[in-house]
Every structure is written in C-alpha cells, then in structure tokens.
Tab-separated table of C-alpha atoms in Angstrom:
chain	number	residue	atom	x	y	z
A	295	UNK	CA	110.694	76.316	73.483
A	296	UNK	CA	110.043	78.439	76.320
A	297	UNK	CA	112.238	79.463	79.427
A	298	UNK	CA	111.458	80.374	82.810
A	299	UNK	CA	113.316	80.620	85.943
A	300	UNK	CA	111.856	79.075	89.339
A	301	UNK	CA	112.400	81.547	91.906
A	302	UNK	CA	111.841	80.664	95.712
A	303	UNK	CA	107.543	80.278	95.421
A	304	UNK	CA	107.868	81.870	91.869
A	305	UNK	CA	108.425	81.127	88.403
A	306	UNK	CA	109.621	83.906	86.172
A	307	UNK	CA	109.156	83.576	81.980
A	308	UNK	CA	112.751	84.275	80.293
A	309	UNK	CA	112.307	85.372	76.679
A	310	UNK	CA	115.174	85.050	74.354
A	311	UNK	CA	118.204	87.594	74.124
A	312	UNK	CA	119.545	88.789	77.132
A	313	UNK	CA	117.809	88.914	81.251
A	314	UNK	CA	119.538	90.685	84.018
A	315	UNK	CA	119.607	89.243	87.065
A	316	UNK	CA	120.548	91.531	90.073
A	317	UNK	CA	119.509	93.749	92.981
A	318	UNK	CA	119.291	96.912	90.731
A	319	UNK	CA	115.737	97.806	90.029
A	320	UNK	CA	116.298	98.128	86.161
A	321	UNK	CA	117.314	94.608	86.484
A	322	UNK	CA	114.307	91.936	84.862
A	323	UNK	CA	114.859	89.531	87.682
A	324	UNK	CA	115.531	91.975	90.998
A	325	UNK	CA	116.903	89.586	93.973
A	326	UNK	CA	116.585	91.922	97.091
A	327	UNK	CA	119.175	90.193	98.645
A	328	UNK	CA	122.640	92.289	100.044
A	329	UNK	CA	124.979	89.612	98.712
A	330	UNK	CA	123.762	90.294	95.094
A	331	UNK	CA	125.254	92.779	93.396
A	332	UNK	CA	123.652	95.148	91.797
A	333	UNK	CA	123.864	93.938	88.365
A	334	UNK	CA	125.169	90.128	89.325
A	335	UNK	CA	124.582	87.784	86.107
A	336	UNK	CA	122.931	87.134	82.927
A	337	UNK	CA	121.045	84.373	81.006
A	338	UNK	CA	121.289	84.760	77.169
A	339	UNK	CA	119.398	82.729	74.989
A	340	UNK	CA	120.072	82.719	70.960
A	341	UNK	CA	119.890	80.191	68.577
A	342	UNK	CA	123.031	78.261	70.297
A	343	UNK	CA	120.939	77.478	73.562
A	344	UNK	CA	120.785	78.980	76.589
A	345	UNK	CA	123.753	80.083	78.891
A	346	UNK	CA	124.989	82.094	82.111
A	347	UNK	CA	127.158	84.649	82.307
A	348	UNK	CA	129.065	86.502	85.761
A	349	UNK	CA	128.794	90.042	85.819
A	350	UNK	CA	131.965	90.338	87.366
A	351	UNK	CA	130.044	90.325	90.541
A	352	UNK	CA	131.517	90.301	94.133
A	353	UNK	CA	130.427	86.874	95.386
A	354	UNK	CA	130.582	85.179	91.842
A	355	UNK	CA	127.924	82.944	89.939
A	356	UNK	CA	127.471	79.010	90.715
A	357	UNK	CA	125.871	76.400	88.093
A	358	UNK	CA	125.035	73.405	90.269
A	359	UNK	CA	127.512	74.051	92.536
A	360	UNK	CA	130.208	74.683	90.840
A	361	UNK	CA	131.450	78.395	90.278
A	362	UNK	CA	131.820	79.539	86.993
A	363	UNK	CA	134.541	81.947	85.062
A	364	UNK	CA	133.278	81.945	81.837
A	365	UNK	CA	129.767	81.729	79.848
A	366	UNK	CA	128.427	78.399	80.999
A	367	UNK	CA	125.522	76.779	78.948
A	368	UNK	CA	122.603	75.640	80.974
A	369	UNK	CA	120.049	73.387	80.410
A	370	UNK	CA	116.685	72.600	82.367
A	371	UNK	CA	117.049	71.578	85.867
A	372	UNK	CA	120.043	73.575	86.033
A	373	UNK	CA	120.624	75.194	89.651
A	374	UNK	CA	122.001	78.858	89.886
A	375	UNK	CA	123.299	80.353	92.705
A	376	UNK	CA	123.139	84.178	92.964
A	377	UNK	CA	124.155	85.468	96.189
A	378	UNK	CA	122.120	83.008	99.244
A	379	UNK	CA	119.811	82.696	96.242
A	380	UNK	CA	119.042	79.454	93.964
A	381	UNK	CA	116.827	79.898	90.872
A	382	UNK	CA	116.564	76.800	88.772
A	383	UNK	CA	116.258	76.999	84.711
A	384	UNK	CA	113.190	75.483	83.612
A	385	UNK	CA	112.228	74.506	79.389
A	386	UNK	CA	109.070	74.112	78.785
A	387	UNK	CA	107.419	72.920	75.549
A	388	UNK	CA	105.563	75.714	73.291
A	389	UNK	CA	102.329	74.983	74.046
A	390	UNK	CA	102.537	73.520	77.094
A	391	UNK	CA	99.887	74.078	79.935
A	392	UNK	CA	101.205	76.783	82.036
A	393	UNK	CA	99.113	75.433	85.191
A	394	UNK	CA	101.165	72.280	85.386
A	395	UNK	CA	103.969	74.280	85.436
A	396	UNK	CA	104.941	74.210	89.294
A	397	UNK	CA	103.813	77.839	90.261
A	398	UNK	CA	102.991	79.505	92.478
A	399	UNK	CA	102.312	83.120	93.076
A	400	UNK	CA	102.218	86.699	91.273
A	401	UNK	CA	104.642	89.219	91.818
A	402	UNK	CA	103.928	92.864	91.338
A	403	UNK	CA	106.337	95.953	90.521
A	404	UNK	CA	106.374	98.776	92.633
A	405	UNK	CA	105.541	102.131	91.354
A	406	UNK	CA	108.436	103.693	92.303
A	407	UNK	CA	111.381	101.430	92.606
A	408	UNK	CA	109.764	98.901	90.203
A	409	UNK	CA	111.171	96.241	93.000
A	410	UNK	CA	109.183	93.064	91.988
A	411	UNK	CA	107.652	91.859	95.580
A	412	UNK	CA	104.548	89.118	96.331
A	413	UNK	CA	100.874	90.410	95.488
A	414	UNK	CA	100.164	89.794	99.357
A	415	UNK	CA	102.429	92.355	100.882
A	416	UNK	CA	100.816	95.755	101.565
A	417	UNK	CA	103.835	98.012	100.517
A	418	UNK	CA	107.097	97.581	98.160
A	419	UNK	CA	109.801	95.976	100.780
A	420	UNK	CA	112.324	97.900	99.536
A	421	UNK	CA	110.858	101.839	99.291
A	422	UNK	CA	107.281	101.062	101.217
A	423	UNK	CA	105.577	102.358	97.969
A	424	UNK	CA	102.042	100.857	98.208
A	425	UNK	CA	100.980	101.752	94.362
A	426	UNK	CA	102.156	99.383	91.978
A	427	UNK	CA	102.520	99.068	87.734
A	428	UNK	CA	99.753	97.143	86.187
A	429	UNK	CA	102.141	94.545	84.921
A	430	UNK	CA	103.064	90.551	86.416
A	431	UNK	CA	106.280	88.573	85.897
A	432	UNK	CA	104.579	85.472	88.154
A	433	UNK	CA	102.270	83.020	87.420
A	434	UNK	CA	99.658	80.792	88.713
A	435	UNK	CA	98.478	80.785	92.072
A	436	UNK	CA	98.117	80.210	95.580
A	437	UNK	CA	95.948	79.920	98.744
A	438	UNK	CA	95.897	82.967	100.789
A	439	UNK	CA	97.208	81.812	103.905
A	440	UNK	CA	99.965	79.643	102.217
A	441	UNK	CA	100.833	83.379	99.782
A	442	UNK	CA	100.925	85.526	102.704
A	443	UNK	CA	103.203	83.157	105.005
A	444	UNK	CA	105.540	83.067	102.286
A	445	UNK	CA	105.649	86.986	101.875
A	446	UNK	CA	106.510	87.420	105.374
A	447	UNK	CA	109.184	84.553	105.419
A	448	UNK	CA	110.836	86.754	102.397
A	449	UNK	CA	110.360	89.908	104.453
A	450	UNK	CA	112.063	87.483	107.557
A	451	UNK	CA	114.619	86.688	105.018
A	452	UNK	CA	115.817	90.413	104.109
A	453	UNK	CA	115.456	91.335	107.589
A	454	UNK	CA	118.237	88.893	108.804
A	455	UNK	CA	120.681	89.616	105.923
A	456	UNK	CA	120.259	92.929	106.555
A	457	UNK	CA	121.203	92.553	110.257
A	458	UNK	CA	123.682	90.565	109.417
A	459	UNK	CA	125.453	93.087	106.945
A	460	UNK	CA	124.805	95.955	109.437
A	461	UNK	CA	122.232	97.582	107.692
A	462	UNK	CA	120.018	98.336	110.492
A	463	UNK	CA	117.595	100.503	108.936
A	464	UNK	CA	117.184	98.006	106.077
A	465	UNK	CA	116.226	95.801	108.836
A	466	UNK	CA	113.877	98.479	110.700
A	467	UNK	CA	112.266	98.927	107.386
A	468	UNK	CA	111.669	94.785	107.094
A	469	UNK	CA	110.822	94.721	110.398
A	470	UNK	CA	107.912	97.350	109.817
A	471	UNK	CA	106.721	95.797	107.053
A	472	UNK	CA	106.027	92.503	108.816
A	473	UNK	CA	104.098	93.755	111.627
A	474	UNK	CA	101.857	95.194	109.091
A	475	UNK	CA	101.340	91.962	106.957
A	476	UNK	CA	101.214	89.753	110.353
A	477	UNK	CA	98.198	93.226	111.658
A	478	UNK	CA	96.387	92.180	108.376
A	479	UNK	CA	96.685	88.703	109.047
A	480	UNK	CA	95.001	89.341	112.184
A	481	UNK	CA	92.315	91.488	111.350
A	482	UNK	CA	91.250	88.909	108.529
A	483	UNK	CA	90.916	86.035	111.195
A	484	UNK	CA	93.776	84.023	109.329
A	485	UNK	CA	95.850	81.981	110.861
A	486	UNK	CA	99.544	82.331	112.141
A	487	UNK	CA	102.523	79.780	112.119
A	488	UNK	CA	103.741	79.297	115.752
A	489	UNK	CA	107.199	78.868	114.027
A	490	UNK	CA	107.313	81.659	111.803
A	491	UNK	CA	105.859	83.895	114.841
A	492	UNK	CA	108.697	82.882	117.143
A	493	UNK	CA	110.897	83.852	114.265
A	494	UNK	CA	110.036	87.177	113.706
A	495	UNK	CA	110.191	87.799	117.415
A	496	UNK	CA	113.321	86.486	117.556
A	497	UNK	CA	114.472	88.549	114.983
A	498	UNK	CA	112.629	91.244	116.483
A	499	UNK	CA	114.683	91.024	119.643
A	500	UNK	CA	117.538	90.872	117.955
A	501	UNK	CA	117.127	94.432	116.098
A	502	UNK	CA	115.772	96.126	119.854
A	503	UNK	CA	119.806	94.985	120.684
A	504	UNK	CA	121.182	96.770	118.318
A	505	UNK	CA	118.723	99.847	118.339
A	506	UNK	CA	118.280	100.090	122.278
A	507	UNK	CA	114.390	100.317	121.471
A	508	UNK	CA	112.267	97.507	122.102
A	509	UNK	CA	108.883	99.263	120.691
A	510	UNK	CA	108.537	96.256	117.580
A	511	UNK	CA	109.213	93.636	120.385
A	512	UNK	CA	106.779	94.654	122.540
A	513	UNK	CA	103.990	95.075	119.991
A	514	UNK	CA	104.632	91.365	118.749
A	515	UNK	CA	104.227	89.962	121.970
A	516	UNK	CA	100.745	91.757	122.320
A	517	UNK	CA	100.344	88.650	119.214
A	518	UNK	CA	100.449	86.028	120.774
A	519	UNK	CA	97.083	86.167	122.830
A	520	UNK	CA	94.964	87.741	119.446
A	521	UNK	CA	96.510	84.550	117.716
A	522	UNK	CA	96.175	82.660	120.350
A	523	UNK	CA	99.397	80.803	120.764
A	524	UNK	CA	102.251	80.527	123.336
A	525	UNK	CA	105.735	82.025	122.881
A	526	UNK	CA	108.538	78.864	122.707
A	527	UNK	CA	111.226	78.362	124.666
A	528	UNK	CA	113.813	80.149	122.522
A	529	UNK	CA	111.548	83.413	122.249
A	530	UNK	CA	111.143	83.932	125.942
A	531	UNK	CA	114.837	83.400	126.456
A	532	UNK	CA	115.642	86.076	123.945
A	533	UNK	CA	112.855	88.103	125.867
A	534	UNK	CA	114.623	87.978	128.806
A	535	UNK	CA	117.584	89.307	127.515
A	536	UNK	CA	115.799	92.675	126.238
A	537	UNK	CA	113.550	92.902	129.382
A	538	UNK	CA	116.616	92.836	131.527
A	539	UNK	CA	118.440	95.458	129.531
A	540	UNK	CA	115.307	97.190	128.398
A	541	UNK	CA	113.024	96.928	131.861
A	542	UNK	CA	110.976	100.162	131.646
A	543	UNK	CA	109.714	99.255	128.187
A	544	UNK	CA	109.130	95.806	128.195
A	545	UNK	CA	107.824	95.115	131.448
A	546	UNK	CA	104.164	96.491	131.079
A	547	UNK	CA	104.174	93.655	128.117
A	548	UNK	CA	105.651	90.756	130.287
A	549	UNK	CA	103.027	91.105	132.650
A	550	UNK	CA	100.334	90.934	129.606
A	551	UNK	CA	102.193	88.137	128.362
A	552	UNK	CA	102.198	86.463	131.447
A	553	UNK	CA	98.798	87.122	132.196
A	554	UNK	CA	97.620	85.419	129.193
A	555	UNK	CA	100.004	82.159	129.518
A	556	UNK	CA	98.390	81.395	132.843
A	557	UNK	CA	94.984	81.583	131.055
A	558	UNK	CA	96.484	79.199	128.582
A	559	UNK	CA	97.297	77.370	131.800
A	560	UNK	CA	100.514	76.330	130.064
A	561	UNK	CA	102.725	75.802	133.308
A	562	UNK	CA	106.178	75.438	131.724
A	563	UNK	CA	106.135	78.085	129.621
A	564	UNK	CA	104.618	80.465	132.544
A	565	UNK	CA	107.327	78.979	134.903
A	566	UNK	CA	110.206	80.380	131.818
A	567	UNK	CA	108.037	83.650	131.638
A	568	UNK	CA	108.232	84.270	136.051
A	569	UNK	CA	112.097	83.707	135.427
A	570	UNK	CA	112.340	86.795	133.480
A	571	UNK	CA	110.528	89.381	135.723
A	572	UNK	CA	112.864	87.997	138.435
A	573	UNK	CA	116.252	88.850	136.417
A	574	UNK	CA	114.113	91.856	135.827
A	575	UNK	CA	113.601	92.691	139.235
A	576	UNK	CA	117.546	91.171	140.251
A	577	UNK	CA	118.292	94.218	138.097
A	578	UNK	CA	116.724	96.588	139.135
A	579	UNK	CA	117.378	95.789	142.975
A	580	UNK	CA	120.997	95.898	141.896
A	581	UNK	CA	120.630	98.823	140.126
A	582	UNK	CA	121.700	98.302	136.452
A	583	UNK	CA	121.324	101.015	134.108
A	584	UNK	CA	118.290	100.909	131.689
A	585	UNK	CA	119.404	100.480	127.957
A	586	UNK	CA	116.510	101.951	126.561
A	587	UNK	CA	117.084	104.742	124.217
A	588	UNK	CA	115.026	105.829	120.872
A	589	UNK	CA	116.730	105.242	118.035
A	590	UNK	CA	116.532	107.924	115.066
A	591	UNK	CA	116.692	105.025	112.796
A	592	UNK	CA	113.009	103.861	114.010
A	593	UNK	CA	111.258	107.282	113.169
C-alpha cells in the first residue's frame, strides 16, 4: 500500500514511519500558512495503519471535522485540517498507475529555505531564492496557464493571511512576487483571469492602506490594458479610496486607466472611473492632506 496526501493542486507521497507536517522548513510537508505552527502534526504509519497526531500546536488538528486530542487513525478519504488548510489522506494500491492518481503539479524546494513552492513561480515565496534542489515531492502535471493561475492564487492566499495577521512585510514580499509571475504571464502572451486580476488589486489596495505607498497599485493597473480587460466594480471602488488618500501617486495612473476604458468604450465602468478623479479633485479643492509616504518595508 502506498500513501499520499492531496494538497490544494498537489499530491504529496507519504512513506511509512513518521511525516512532519508544519510551517518549519525541516518539516516534509511545509504549509506556508501563519496559522500553522511551526511543527503542527504528524502522520505515522507502522504496521497498525496509519494515524494523526497534534503537535501540541496552537490552533489544534481536525480529522473530518472533528478536533482531535489524541492519536487518531485515518483511513483514505480522510480530511485534515491544519491551520485554513485541508489535505486529504489518499491509499493507493502498490502498483497502481500514478497518472490516474488525481494530480496535478510539481513542487520544487528552494535552495535556501528548502520551502516546497509550485515549479511555475520564479522565486521561493518565502526567502525569494530563485535556485532550487534537484529533488520533487509532486507529481503529474498540468497545463501552463491552469499551473501558473494556481501559483499566484497561493501567492494571493499568503498575501491575505499575512495582512490579516499584521505581517506586512510578509505581505510586501507576496505582493512582489505576484507582479512578477502576473510580468511573466504577460510577456509570454498568456492569458489572465479577470477575477483573479481584480483580486490581487484588491489586495493590492489593501496593503498601499496600510503602507501609505501605492507604487504595487499603480503598476497593476498599468495591467489591465496589456491584458486587455476592464477593472470591476469592486476594484475601482477600492481605487478610489487610495486615489483620494494617495492623489499625487495614483492620479497619473487613473488617467491611463481611464484613457484606456473609453477605448474599451465600456460606459459604466468609465462613468465609476470619472467618479474617482472627482473625489480626487473634491479633495484636493478642500485641501486634504496627501497620505502618501514610502514605506521602509517596500525597499
């Protein structure tokens, strides 16, 4: 019998005696996730099965729902919840063709951290090493454009815990890292999600609050013309809110924005857009300080 342990897009192989799972790098299963601790369970597998076992973690261990206090067995199907994480144990028959598993994706190690991350990012998300060991934990595969959005919706992922925990230069560092996987994106004439765009924006926006600099914002809105889609509704309200606070930064890109919505000649979305260079210029007239300030935690 083999074990493996299905992973968001991944499946990793679990080979009897005993697997980490936590956010520590010497971990064999590394969640990079702030609500896992850093050594958060473990799945030991002897002669008497397979089973579960909380590290005495802060947010605890869950088998199908249903915390656990003591070594729990498991069996395939089961659904473990690490942190905002669920990995599902999976048997599979020796011999069994590994392609009908239900995979999907290889994950590398960095260099330096040995972080496991997708094949399709450019850099480690955790240390932004871009060398990485010869060695995979994932199998099967993928089509590239189907890979790389779900790299950057893990990248998304991290970002938003991280601004939700306070860690704002975790989330600076995520942040980075998708502009540079959504640049390569670009360059290699694939295409872009008009959901997962607004997202990162969103999420972009959300960081320039916090850091007073809007300089990720404004580069993500000069995407939307080279992908050739229109901002939603939600995006340009969140806009707003940074252009009005932010006006001597983000105004330059407004216009662009604008500018390129007209040629899109989509009239409700350019009606949203005018809105926010007249709070722009309501604040100004009434002369409201500009928040913009550079952060140390963007350099």
């Amino acid at each position: 019998m083999r074990y493996r342990l299905r992973f968001l897009l991944q499946e990793i192989d679990v080979h009897r005696g005993v697997t980490l799972i936590g956010r520590s790098p010497d971990c064999q299963v590394t969640i990079e996730d702030p609500l896992v601790s850093r050594q958060h369970a473990r799945v030991v597998i002897d002669d008497q099965g397979a089973r579960v076992e909380d590290m005495k973690s802060r947010n605890g261990v869950k088998v199908n729902g249903q915390p656990i206090k003591e070594p729990t067995l498991i069996k395939d199907g089961d659904r473990l919840r690490i942190g905002t994480q669920e990995l599902v144990f999976c048997e599979l028959a020796e011999g069994s063709n590994p392609a009908a598993a239900k995979t999907t994706g290889f994950l590398r190690h960095c260099a330096r951290c040995r972080m496991p991350y997708p094949q399709e990012l450019l850099a480690c998300p955790n240390c932004g090493e871009t060398i990485q060991l010869e060695e995979d934990t994932m199998t099967g595969q993928l089509g590239g454009d189907t890979s790389r959005s779900w790299g950057l919706q893990l990248l998304l992922e991290v970002l938003d815990k991280a601004l939700a925990l306070g860690r704002v230069p975790d989330a600076v560092r995520a942040l980075q890292r998708i502009i540079a996987q959504i640049e390569e994106r670009i360059v290699a004439g694939e295409r872009l999600e008009p959901k997962q765009l607004d997202e990162v924006v969103m999420s972009a926006c959300a960081v320039a609050t916090t850091t007073r600099d809007a300089t990720h914002v404004v580069s993500l809105m000069h995407v939307y013309p080279r992908a050739n889609l229109i901002p939603g509704t939600a995006v340009i309200e969140a806009l707003g809110t940074v252009a009005v606070s932010m006006r001597a930064e983000m105004r330059p890109a407004v216009d662009d924005l604008v500018r390129w919505v007209r040629v899109a000649s989509d009239h409700a979305q350019l009606q949203r857009l005018e809105q926010v260079i007249a709070a722009m210029e309501a604040a100004e007239a009434r002369g409201d300080p500009d928040q913009t300030t550079r952060n140390p935690v963007l350099s």
